[in-house]
Amino acid sequence: MKNLILILSLFVASISAFAQNRYISLQECNNDTLEYVKANFTGKNIEKYINQPFGIFADDFDLDFHLIGKSVISIKSPREVEAIKISYKNEGKFHLKKKFPLYCCFVQFHQPYPSMGGFITYKDKNRVNENTAIREYFGNFIIKDIEFILLFSNGDTSKDKFWYWKDLGFD
């Protein structure tokens, strides 16, 4: 009887753990981008992307990306990018500073770093929109750290600073 209770308890615990990691679609969140990001890409759910190619994260993220900042190693060419700050787009509208609150995604890369020149060249050469360029150009670069930070209209954030994340400055 004890073994049956133990096995049943482990089964229930494993189902609960699996259910918590279940992907929730944007439609299941009633097209609420805040709920969608919170449900799928915050807390422990975002940790699975660390030390993985950016493309794995990009494949799981249903919204369009919009690059809103970068942290470069040097202003000299090739302007290696240690981290990017991206927002997202839903129903053709970018969620930048016009719609609050919103989540902003910070992604830090391992070396070798991507370059801004490489990103711009990729976008122009392939004649792709910004979302596609972000997904494809950064796709093979390995994520060192990633975090979504909630921003509010009064300038408050869920973290102390918005312009500096992990001691990286963003333009």
PDB file of C-alpha atoms in Angstrom:
ATOM      1  CA  MET A   1       0.000   0.000   0.000  1.00  0.00           C
ATOM      2  CA  LYS A   2       2.848   2.364   0.841  1.00  0.00           C
ATOM      3  CA  ASN A   3       4.448   1.656  -2.513  1.00  0.00           C
ATOM      4  CA  LEU A   4       1.196   2.391  -4.317  1.00  0.00           C
ATOM      5  CA  ILE A   5       0.815   5.712  -2.480  1.00  0.00           C
ATOM      6  CA  LEU A   6       4.440   6.591  -3.251  1.00  0.00           C
ATOM      7  CA  ILE A   7       4.054   5.744  -6.940  1.00  0.00           C
ATOM      8  CA  LEU A   8       0.774   7.664  -7.123  1.00  0.00           C
ATOM      9  CA  SER A   9       2.367  10.689  -5.422  1.00  0.00           C
ATOM     10  CA  LEU A  10       5.311  10.668  -7.849  1.00  0.00           C
ATOM     11  CA  PHE A  11       2.915  10.370 -10.781  1.00  0.00           C
ATOM     12  CA  VAL A  12       0.829  13.354  -9.605  1.00  0.00           C
ATOM     13  CA  ALA A  13       3.979  15.415  -8.948  1.00  0.00           C
ATOM     14  CA  SER A  14       5.365  14.662 -12.407  1.00  0.00           C
ATOM     15  CA  ILE A  15       2.061  15.598 -14.067  1.00  0.00           C
ATOM     16  CA  SER A  16       1.981  18.868 -12.092  1.00  0.00           C
ATOM     17  CA  ALA A  17       5.541  19.700 -13.105  1.00  0.00           C
ATOM     18  CA  PHE A  18       4.766  18.905 -16.741  1.00  0.00           C
ATOM     19  CA  ALA A  19       1.588  21.016 -16.673  1.00  0.00           C
ATOM     20  CA  GLN A  20       3.481  24.026 -15.312  1.00  0.00           C
ATOM     21  CA  ASN A  21       5.898  23.902 -18.278  1.00  0.00           C
ATOM     22  CA  ARG A  22       3.124  23.561 -20.843  1.00  0.00           C
ATOM     23  CA  TYR A  23       3.251  26.118 -23.610  1.00  0.00           C
ATOM     24  CA  ILE A  24       0.251  28.454 -23.601  1.00  0.00           C
ATOM     25  CA  SER A  25      -0.612  29.968 -26.958  1.00  0.00           C
ATOM     26  CA  LEU A  26      -1.363  33.634 -27.536  1.00  0.00           C
ATOM     27  CA  GLN A  27      -4.944  32.648 -28.393  1.00  0.00           C
ATOM     28  CA  GLU A  28      -5.291  30.823 -25.058  1.00  0.00           C
ATOM     29  CA  CYS A  29      -4.227  34.118 -23.438  1.00  0.00           C
ATOM     30  CA  ASN A  30      -7.001  35.971 -25.341  1.00  0.00           C
ATOM     31  CA  ASN A  31      -4.310  37.742 -27.429  1.00  0.00           C
ATOM     32  CA  ASP A  32      -3.051  39.411 -24.251  1.00  0.00           C
ATOM     33  CA  THR A  33       0.682  39.759 -24.886  1.00  0.00           C
ATOM     34  CA  LEU A  34       1.455  40.389 -21.208  1.00  0.00           C
ATOM     35  CA  GLU A  35      -0.220  37.140 -20.150  1.00  0.00           C
ATOM     36  CA  TYR A  36       1.409  35.255 -23.039  1.00  0.00           C
ATOM     37  CA  VAL A  37       4.938  36.405 -22.114  1.00  0.00           C
ATOM     38  CA  LYS A  38       4.338  35.911 -18.389  1.00  0.00           C
ATOM     39  CA  ALA A  39       2.980  32.390 -18.888  1.00  0.00           C
ATOM     40  CA  ASN A  40       5.723  31.165 -21.207  1.00  0.00           C
ATOM     41  CA  PHE A  41       8.879  33.233 -20.806  1.00  0.00           C
ATOM     42  CA  THR A  42       9.312  34.381 -17.207  1.00  0.00           C
ATOM     43  CA  GLY A  43      10.627  32.688 -14.073  1.00  0.00           C
ATOM     44  CA  LYS A  44      11.868  29.128 -14.552  1.00  0.00           C
ATOM     45  CA  ASN A  45      10.320  28.923 -18.038  1.00  0.00           C
ATOM     46  CA  ILE A  46      12.992  31.217 -19.537  1.00  0.00           C
ATOM     47  CA  GLU A  47      15.959  29.340 -18.052  1.00  0.00           C
ATOM     48  CA  LYS A  48      15.686  26.526 -20.605  1.00  0.00           C
ATOM     49  CA  TYR A  49      17.006  28.899 -23.286  1.00  0.00           C
ATOM     50  CA  ILE A  50      20.295  29.672 -21.498  1.00  0.00           C
ATOM     51  CA  ASN A  51      23.282  28.097 -23.303  1.00  0.00           C
ATOM     52  CA  GLN A  52      21.053  27.369 -26.306  1.00  0.00           C
ATOM     53  CA  PRO A  53      21.087  29.018 -29.752  1.00  0.00           C
ATOM     54  CA  PHE A  54      18.887  32.123 -29.975  1.00  0.00           C
ATOM     55  CA  GLY A  55      16.975  30.368 -32.764  1.00  0.00           C
ATOM     56  CA  ILE A  56      15.449  27.889 -30.290  1.00  0.00           C
ATOM     57  CA  PHE A  57      13.993  30.762 -28.279  1.00  0.00           C
ATOM     58  CA  ALA A  58      12.917  32.576 -31.462  1.00  0.00           C
ATOM     59  CA  ASP A  59      11.107  29.466 -32.721  1.00  0.00           C
ATOM     60  CA  ASP A  60       9.096  29.270 -29.490  1.00  0.00           C
ATOM     61  CA  PHE A  61       8.220  32.984 -29.436  1.00  0.00           C
ATOM     62  CA  ASP A  62       5.069  33.627 -31.510  1.00  0.00           C
ATOM     63  CA  LEU A  63       5.266  37.428 -31.624  1.00  0.00           C
ATOM     64  CA  ASP A  64       7.375  39.462 -34.056  1.00  0.00           C
ATOM     65  CA  PHE A  65      10.618  40.915 -32.700  1.00  0.00           C
ATOM     66  CA  HIS A  66      11.630  44.564 -32.876  1.00  0.00           C
ATOM     67  CA  LEU A  67      15.203  45.587 -31.978  1.00  0.00           C
ATOM     68  CA  ILE A  68      15.144  48.555 -29.590  1.00  0.00           C
ATOM     69  CA  GLY A  69      18.683  48.549 -28.243  1.00  0.00           C
ATOM     70  CA  LYS A  70      22.063  46.895 -28.192  1.00  0.00           C
ATOM     71  CA  SER A  71      25.083  46.704 -25.930  1.00  0.00           C
ATOM     72  CA  VAL A  72      28.260  46.830 -27.994  1.00  0.00           C
ATOM     73  CA  ILE A  73      31.743  45.818 -26.878  1.00  0.00           C
ATOM     74  CA  SER A  74      33.413  48.663 -28.769  1.00  0.00           C
ATOM     75  CA  ILE A  75      32.271  51.516 -30.970  1.00  0.00           C
ATOM     76  CA  LYS A  76      35.014  50.553 -33.432  1.00  0.00           C
ATOM     77  CA  SER A  77      34.301  48.170 -36.282  1.00  0.00           C
ATOM     78  CA  PRO A  78      33.076  45.397 -36.225  1.00  0.00           C
ATOM     79  CA  ARG A  79      30.972  46.689 -33.262  1.00  0.00           C
ATOM     80  CA  GLU A  80      30.470  43.338 -31.589  1.00  0.00           C
ATOM     81  CA  VAL A  81      27.121  43.066 -29.839  1.00  0.00           C
ATOM     82  CA  GLU A  82      27.266  41.472 -26.383  1.00  0.00           C
ATOM     83  CA  ALA A  83      23.531  41.845 -25.782  1.00  0.00           C
ATOM     84  CA  ILE A  84      20.333  43.012 -27.455  1.00  0.00           C
ATOM     85  CA  LYS A  85      17.133  44.546 -26.114  1.00  0.00           C
ATOM     86  CA  ILE A  86      14.030  43.586 -28.074  1.00  0.00           C
ATOM     87  CA  SER A  87      10.355  44.333 -27.948  1.00  0.00           C
ATOM     88  CA  TYR A  88       7.596  42.502 -29.779  1.00  0.00           C
ATOM     89  CA  LYS A  89       4.760  43.106 -32.168  1.00  0.00           C
ATOM     90  CA  ASN A  90       1.214  41.768 -32.153  1.00  0.00           C
ATOM     91  CA  GLU A  91      -1.564  42.408 -34.660  1.00  0.00           C
ATOM     92  CA  GLY A  92       0.749  44.643 -36.686  1.00  0.00           C
ATOM     93  CA  LYS A  93       1.482  47.000 -33.780  1.00  0.00           C
ATOM     94  CA  PHE A  94       4.836  47.335 -32.056  1.00  0.00           C
ATOM     95  CA  HIS A  95       4.775  47.410 -28.281  1.00  0.00           C
ATOM     96  CA  LEU A  96       7.363  50.010 -27.479  1.00  0.00           C
ATOM     97  CA  LYS A  97       6.883  53.016 -25.251  1.00  0.00           C
ATOM     98  CA  LYS A  98       3.365  53.693 -26.533  1.00  0.00           C
ATOM     99  CA  LYS A  99       1.620  50.792 -24.831  1.00  0.00           C
ATOM    100  CA  PHE A 100       2.207  50.108 -21.155  1.00  0.00           C
ATOM    101  CA  PRO A 101       2.824  47.985 -19.326  1.00  0.00           C
ATOM    102  CA  LEU A 102       4.946  45.836 -21.621  1.00  0.00           C
ATOM    103  CA  TYR A 103       7.707  43.289 -21.379  1.00  0.00           C
ATOM    104  CA  CYS A 104      11.130  44.022 -22.807  1.00  0.00           C
ATOM    105  CA  CYS A 105      13.428  41.105 -23.554  1.00  0.00           C
ATOM    106  CA  PHE A 106      17.146  41.312 -22.802  1.00  0.00           C
ATOM    107  CA  VAL A 107      19.418  38.708 -24.389  1.00  0.00           C
ATOM    108  CA  GLN A 108      23.131  38.392 -23.617  1.00  0.00           C
ATOM    109  CA  PHE A 109      25.302  36.251 -25.910  1.00  0.00           C
ATOM    110  CA  HIS A 110      28.382  34.092 -25.378  1.00  0.00           C
ATOM    111  CA  GLN A 111      31.461  34.724 -27.500  1.00  0.00           C
ATOM    112  CA  PRO A 112      31.828  34.798 -30.448  1.00  0.00           C
ATOM    113  CA  TYR A 113      29.545  37.807 -30.474  1.00  0.00           C
ATOM    114  CA  PRO A 114      27.373  38.905 -33.381  1.00  0.00           C
ATOM    115  CA  SER A 115      28.138  42.274 -34.956  1.00  0.00           C
ATOM    116  CA  MET A 116      25.854  45.176 -35.832  1.00  0.00           C
ATOM    117  CA  GLY A 117      27.462  45.412 -39.256  1.00  0.00           C
ATOM    118  CA  GLY A 118      26.715  41.740 -39.830  1.00  0.00           C
ATOM    119  CA  PHE A 119      23.096  42.222 -38.766  1.00  0.00           C
ATOM    120  CA  ILE A 120      22.571  45.227 -41.055  1.00  0.00           C
ATOM    121  CA  THR A 121      24.304  43.505 -43.974  1.00  0.00           C
ATOM    122  CA  TYR A 122      22.223  40.366 -43.447  1.00  0.00           C
ATOM    123  CA  LYS A 123      18.994  42.358 -43.381  1.00  0.00           C
ATOM    124  CA  ASP A 124      19.863  44.376 -46.507  1.00  0.00           C
ATOM    125  CA  LYS A 125      21.387  41.512 -48.509  1.00  0.00           C
ATOM    126  CA  ASN A 126      18.454  39.181 -47.885  1.00  0.00           C
ATOM    127  CA  ARG A 127      15.836  41.929 -48.132  1.00  0.00           C
ATOM    128  CA  VAL A 128      14.005  40.717 -45.053  1.00  0.00           C
ATOM    129  CA  ASN A 129      12.023  42.585 -42.445  1.00  0.00           C
ATOM    130  CA  GLU A 130      13.469  43.250 -39.006  1.00  0.00           C
ATOM    131  CA  ASN A 131      11.687  40.332 -37.333  1.00  0.00           C
ATOM    132  CA  THR A 132      13.077  37.841 -39.846  1.00  0.00           C
ATOM    133  CA  ALA A 133      16.546  39.393 -39.685  1.00  0.00           C
ATOM    134  CA  ILE A 134      16.614  39.145 -35.872  1.00  0.00           C
ATOM    135  CA  ARG A 135      15.444  35.530 -35.929  1.00  0.00           C
ATOM    136  CA  GLU A 136      17.798  34.417 -38.684  1.00  0.00           C
ATOM    137  CA  TYR A 137      20.938  36.491 -38.063  1.00  0.00           C
ATOM    138  CA  PHE A 138      21.067  35.972 -34.291  1.00  0.00           C
ATOM    139  CA  GLY A 139      19.682  32.413 -34.601  1.00  0.00           C
ATOM    140  CA  ASN A 140      22.979  30.547 -34.222  1.00  0.00           C
ATOM    141  CA  PHE A 141      24.493  32.732 -31.492  1.00  0.00           C
ATOM    142  CA  ILE A 142      24.423  31.130 -28.048  1.00  0.00           C
ATOM    143  CA  ILE A 143      22.417  32.772 -25.260  1.00  0.00           C
ATOM    144  CA  LYS A 144      24.424  33.469 -22.107  1.00  0.00           C
ATOM    145  CA  ASP A 145      21.493  35.031 -20.247  1.00  0.00           C
ATOM    146  CA  ILE A 146      17.948  36.077 -21.106  1.00  0.00           C
ATOM    147  CA  GLU A 147      15.263  37.912 -19.167  1.00  0.00           C
ATOM    148  CA  PHE A 148      11.946  39.648 -19.746  1.00  0.00           C
ATOM    149  CA  ILE A 149      11.529  42.839 -17.698  1.00  0.00           C
ATOM    150  CA  LEU A 150       8.121  44.431 -17.199  1.00  0.00           C
ATOM    151  CA  LEU A 151       8.013  48.174 -17.892  1.00  0.00           C
ATOM    152  CA  PHE A 152       5.358  50.630 -16.737  1.00  0.00           C
ATOM    153  CA  SER A 153       4.272  54.002 -18.171  1.00  0.00           C
ATOM    154  CA  ASN A 154       5.597  55.981 -15.200  1.00  0.00           C
ATOM    155  CA  GLY A 155       9.126  54.730 -15.891  1.00  0.00           C
ATOM    156  CA  ASP A 156       9.108  52.088 -13.174  1.00  0.00           C
ATOM    157  CA  THR A 157      10.326  48.630 -14.064  1.00  0.00           C
ATOM    158  CA  SER A 158      10.314  45.252 -12.425  1.00  0.00           C
ATOM    159  CA  LYS A 159      14.064  45.796 -12.047  1.00  0.00           C
ATOM    160  CA  ASP A 160      15.996  48.800 -10.736  1.00  0.00           C
ATOM    161  CA  LYS A 161      17.315  50.022 -14.068  1.00  0.00           C
ATOM    162  CA  PHE A 162      16.106  49.797 -17.629  1.00  0.00           C
ATOM    163  CA  TRP A 163      19.095  51.255 -19.474  1.00  0.00           C
ATOM    164  CA  TYR A 164      21.507  48.945 -17.670  1.00  0.00           C
ATOM    165  CA  TRP A 165      20.940  45.233 -17.409  1.00  0.00           C
ATOM    166  CA  LYS A 166      23.605  42.941 -15.938  1.00  0.00           C
ATOM    167  CA  ASP A 167      25.935  45.988 -15.908  1.00  0.00           C
ATOM    168  CA  LEU A 168      25.588  46.274 -19.695  1.00  0.00           C
ATOM    169  CA  GLY A 169      24.713  49.663 -21.135  1.00  0.00           C
ATOM    170  CA  PHE A 170      22.193  49.848 -23.975  1.00  0.00           C
ATOM    171  CA  ASP A 171      21.724  52.527 -26.592  1.00  0.00           C
TER     172      ASP A 171
END
